[in-house]
PDB file of C-alpha atoms and ligand atoms in Angstrom:
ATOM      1  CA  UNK A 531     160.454-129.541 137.886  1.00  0.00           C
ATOM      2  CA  UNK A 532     158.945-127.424 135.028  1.00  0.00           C
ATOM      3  CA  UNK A 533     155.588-127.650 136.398  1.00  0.00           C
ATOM      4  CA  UNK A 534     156.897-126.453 140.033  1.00  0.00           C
ATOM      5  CA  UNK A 535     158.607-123.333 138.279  1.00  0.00           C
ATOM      6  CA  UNK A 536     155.279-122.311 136.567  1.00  0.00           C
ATOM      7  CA  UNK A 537     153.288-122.781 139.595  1.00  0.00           C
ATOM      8  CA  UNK A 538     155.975-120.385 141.379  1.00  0.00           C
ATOM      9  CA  UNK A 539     155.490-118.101 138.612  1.00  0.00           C
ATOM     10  CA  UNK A 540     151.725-117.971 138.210  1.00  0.00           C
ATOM     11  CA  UNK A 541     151.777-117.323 142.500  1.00  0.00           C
ATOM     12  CA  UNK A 542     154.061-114.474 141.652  1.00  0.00           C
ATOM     13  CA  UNK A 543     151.721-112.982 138.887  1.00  0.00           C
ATOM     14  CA  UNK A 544     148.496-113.349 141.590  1.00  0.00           C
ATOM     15  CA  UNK A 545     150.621-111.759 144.494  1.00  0.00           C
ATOM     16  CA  UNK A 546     151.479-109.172 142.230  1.00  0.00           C
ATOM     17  CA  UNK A 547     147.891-108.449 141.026  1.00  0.00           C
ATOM     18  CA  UNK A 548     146.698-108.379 144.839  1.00  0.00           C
ATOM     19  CA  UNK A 549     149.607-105.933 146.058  1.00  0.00           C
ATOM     20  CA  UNK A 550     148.462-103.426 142.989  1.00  0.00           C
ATOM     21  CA  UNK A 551     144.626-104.060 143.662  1.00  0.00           C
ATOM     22  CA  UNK A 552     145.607-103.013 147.347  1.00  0.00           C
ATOM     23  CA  UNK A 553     147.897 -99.974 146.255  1.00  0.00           C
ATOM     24  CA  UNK A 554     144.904 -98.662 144.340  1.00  0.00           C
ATOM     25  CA  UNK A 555     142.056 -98.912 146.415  1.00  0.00           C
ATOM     26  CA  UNK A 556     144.475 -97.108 148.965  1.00  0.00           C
ATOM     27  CA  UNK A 557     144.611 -94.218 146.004  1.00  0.00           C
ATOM     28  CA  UNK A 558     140.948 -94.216 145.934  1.00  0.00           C
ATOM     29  CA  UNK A 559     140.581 -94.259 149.403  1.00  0.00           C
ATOM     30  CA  UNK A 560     142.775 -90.940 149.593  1.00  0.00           C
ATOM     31  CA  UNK A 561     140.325 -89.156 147.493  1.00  0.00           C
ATOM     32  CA  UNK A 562     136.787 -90.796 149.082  1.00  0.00           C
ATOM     33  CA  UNK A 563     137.890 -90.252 152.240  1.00  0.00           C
ATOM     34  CA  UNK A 564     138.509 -86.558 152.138  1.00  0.00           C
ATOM     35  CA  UNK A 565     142.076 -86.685 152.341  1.00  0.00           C
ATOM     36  CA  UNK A 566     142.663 -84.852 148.889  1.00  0.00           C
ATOM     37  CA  UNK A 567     140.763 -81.741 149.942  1.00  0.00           C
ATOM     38  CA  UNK A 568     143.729 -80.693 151.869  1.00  0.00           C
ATOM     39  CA  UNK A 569     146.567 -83.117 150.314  1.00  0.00           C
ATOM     40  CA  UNK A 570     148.174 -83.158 146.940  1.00  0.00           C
ATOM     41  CA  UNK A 571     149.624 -85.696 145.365  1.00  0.00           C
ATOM     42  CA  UNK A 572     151.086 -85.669 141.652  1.00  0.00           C
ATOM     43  CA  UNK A 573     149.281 -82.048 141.050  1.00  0.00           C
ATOM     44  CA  UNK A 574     146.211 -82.874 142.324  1.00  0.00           C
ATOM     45  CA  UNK A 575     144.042 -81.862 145.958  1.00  0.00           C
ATOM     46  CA  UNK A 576     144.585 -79.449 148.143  1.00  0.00           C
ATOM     47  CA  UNK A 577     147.113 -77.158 149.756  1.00  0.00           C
ATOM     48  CA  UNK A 578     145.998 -76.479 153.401  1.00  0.00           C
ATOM     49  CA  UNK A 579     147.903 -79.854 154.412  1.00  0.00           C
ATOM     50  CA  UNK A 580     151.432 -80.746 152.991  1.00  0.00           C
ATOM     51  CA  UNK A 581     152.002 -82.504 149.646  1.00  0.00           C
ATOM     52  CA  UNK A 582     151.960 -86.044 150.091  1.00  0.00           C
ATOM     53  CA  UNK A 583     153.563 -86.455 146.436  1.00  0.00           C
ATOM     54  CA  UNK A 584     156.510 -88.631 148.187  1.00  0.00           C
ATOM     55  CA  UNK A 585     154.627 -89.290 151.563  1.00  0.00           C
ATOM     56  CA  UNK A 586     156.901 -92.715 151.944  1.00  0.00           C
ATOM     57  CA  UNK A 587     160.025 -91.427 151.212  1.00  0.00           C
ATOM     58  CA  UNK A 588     160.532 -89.413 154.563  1.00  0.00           C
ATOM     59  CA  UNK A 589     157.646 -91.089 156.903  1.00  0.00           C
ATOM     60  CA  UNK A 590     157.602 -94.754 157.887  1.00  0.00           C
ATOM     61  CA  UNK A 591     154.031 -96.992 157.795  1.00  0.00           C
ATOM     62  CA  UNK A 592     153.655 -96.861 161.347  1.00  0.00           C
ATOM     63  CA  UNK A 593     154.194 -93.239 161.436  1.00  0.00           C
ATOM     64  CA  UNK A 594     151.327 -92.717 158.465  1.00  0.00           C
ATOM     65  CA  UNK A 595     149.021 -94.693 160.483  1.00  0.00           C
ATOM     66  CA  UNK A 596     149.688 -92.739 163.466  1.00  0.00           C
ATOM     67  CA  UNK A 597     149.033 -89.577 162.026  1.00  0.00           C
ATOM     68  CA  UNK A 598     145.579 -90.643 159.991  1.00  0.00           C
ATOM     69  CA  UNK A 599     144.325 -91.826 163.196  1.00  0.00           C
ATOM     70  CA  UNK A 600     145.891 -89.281 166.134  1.00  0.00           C
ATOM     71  CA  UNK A 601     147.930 -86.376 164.112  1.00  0.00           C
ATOM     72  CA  UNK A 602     147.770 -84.862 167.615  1.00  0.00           C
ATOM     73  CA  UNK A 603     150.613 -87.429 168.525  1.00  0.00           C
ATOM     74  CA  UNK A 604     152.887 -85.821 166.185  1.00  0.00           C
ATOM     75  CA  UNK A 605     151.819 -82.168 165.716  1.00  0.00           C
ATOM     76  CA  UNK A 606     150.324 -80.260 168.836  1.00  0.00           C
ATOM     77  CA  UNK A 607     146.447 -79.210 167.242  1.00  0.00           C
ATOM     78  CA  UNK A 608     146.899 -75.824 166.001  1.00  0.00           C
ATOM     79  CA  UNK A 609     150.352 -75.159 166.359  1.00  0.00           C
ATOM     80  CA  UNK A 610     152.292 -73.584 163.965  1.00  0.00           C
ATOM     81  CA  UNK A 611     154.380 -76.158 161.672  1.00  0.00           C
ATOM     82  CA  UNK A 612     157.598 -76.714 159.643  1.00  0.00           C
ATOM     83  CA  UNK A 613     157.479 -79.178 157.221  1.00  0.00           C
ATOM     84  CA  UNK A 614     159.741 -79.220 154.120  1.00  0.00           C
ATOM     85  CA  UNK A 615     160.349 -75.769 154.858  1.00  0.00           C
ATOM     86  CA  UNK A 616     156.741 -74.799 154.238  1.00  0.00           C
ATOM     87  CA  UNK A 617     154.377 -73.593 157.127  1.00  0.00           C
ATOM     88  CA  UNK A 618     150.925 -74.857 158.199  1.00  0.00           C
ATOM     89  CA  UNK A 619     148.804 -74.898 161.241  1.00  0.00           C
ATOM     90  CA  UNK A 620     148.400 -77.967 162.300  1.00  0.00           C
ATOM     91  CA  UNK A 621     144.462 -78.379 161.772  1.00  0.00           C
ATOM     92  CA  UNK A 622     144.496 -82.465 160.707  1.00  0.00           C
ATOM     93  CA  UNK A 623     141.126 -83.803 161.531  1.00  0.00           C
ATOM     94  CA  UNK A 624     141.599 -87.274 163.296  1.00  0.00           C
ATOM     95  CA  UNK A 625     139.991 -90.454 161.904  1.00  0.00           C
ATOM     96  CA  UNK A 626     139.865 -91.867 165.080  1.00  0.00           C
ATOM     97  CA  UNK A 627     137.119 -94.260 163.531  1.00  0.00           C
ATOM     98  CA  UNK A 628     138.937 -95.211 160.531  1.00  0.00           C
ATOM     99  CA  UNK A 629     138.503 -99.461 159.875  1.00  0.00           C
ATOM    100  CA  UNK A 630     141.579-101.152 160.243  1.00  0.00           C
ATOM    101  CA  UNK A 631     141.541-102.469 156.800  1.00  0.00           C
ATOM    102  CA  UNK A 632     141.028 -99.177 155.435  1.00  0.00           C
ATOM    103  CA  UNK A 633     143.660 -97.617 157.714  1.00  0.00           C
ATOM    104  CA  UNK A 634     146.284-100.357 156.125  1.00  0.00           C
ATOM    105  CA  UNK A 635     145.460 -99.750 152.386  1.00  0.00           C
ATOM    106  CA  UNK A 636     145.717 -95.657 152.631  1.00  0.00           C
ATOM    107  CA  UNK A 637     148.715 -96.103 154.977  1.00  0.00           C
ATOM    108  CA  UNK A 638     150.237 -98.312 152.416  1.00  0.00           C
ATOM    109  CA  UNK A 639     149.360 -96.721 149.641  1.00  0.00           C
ATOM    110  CA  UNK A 640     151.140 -92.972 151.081  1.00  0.00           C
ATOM    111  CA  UNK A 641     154.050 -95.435 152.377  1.00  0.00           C
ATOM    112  CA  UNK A 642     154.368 -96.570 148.669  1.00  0.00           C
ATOM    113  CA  UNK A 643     154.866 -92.871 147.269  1.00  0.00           C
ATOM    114  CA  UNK A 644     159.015 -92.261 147.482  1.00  0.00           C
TER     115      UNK A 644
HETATM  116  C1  HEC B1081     141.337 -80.352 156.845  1.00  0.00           C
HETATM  117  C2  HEC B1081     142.555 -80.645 156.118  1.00  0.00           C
HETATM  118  C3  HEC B1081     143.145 -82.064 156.170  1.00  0.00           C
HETATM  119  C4  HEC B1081     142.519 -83.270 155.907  1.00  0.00           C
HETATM  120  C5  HEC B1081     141.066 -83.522 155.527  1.00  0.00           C
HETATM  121  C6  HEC B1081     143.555 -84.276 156.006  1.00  0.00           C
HETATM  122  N1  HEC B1081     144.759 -83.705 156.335  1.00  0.00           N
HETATM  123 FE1  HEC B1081     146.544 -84.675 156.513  1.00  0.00          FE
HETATM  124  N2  HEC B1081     147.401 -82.947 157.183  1.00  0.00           N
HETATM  125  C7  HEC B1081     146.771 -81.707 157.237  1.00  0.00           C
HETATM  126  C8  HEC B1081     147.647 -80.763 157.892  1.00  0.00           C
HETATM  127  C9  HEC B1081     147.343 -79.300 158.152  1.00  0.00           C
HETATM  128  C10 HEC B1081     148.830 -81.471 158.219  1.00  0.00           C
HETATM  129  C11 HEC B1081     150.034 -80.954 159.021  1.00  0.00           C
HETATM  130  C12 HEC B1081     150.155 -81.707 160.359  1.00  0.00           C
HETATM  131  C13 HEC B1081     148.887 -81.792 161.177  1.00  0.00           C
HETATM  132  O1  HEC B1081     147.970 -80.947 161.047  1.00  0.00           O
HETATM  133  O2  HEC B1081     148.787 -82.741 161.995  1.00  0.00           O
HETATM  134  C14 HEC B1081     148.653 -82.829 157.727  1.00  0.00           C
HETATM  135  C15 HEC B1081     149.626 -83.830 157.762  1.00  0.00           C
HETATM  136  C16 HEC B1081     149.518 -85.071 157.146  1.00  0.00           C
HETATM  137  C17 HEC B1081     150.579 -86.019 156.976  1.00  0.00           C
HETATM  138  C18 HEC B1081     152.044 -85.806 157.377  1.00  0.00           C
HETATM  139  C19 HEC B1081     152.799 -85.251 156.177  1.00  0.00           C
HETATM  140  C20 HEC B1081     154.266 -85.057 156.423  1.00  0.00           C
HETATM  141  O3  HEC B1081     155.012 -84.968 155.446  1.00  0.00           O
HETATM  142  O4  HEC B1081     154.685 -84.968 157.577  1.00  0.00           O
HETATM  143  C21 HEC B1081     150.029 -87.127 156.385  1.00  0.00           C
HETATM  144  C22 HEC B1081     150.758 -88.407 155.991  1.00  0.00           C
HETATM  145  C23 HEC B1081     148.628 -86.859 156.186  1.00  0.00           C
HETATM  146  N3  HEC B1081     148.353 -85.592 156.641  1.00  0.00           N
HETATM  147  C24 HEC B1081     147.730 -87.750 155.624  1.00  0.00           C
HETATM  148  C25 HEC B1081     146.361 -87.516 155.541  1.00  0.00           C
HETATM  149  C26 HEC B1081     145.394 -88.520 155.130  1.00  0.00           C
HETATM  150  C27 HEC B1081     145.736 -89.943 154.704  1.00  0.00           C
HETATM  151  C28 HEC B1081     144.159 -87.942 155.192  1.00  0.00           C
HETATM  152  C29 HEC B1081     142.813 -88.561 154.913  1.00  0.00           C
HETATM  153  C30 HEC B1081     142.443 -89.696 155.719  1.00  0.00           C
HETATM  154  C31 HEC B1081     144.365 -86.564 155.628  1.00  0.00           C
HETATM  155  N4  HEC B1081     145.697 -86.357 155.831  1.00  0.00           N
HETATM  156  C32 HEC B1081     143.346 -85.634 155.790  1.00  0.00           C
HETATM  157  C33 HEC B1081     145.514 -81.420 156.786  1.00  0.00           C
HETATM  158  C34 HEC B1081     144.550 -82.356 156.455  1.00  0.00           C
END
């Protein structure tokens, strides 16, 4: 019985570990992949795209993925904006040819931010 319990608790401690390894390669993937030129989040990056300082608390994952890969599904290409009462023109590059595994962690990783 005891031995059971520690097992459960040392896979709890490794899926922990992985989920924070995962969360932070999604961080450095924001900043590699260009997104911080035009995003900030906590102070840093850009301002020609909206802060993404609580990305996850208004957006869904499946909405974050859709917008890395196709923002023209959401926001017609360089239309004028709205979003939390701040304008922009809507001038998000596409990464159409984003990896999928890359596309999860970054998606994540904004999802995470509430
Ligand atoms: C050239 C500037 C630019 C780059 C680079 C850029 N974005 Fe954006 N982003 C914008 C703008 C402008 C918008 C407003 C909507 C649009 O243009 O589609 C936006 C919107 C968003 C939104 C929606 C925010 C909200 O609250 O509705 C998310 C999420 C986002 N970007 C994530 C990313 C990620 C992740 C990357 C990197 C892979 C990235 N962006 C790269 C400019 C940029």
């Amino acid at each position: 019985m005891k031995k059971s319990i520690s097992a459960l608790f040392i896979a709890a401690t490794l899926i922990f570990s992985a989920a924070t390894v995962f969360a932070a390669s999604g961080a450095s993937l924001f900043n590699s992949e260009g997104c911080i030129a035009c995003h900030t989040i906590n102070g840093q990056g850009g301002s020609v795209g909206p802060n993404l300082t609580h990305a996850g608390s208004k957006r869904s994952l499946s909405w974050i993925k859709t917008q890395i890969k196709n923002p023209g599904a959401h926001f017609a290409s360089g239309s004028s904006i709205t979003i939390n009462g701040k304008s922009y023109m809507a001038i998000m590059p596409s990464h159409k040819h984003i990896s999928a595994s890359k596309l999860n962690a970054l998606a994540t990783y904004l999802e995470s931010l509430k």
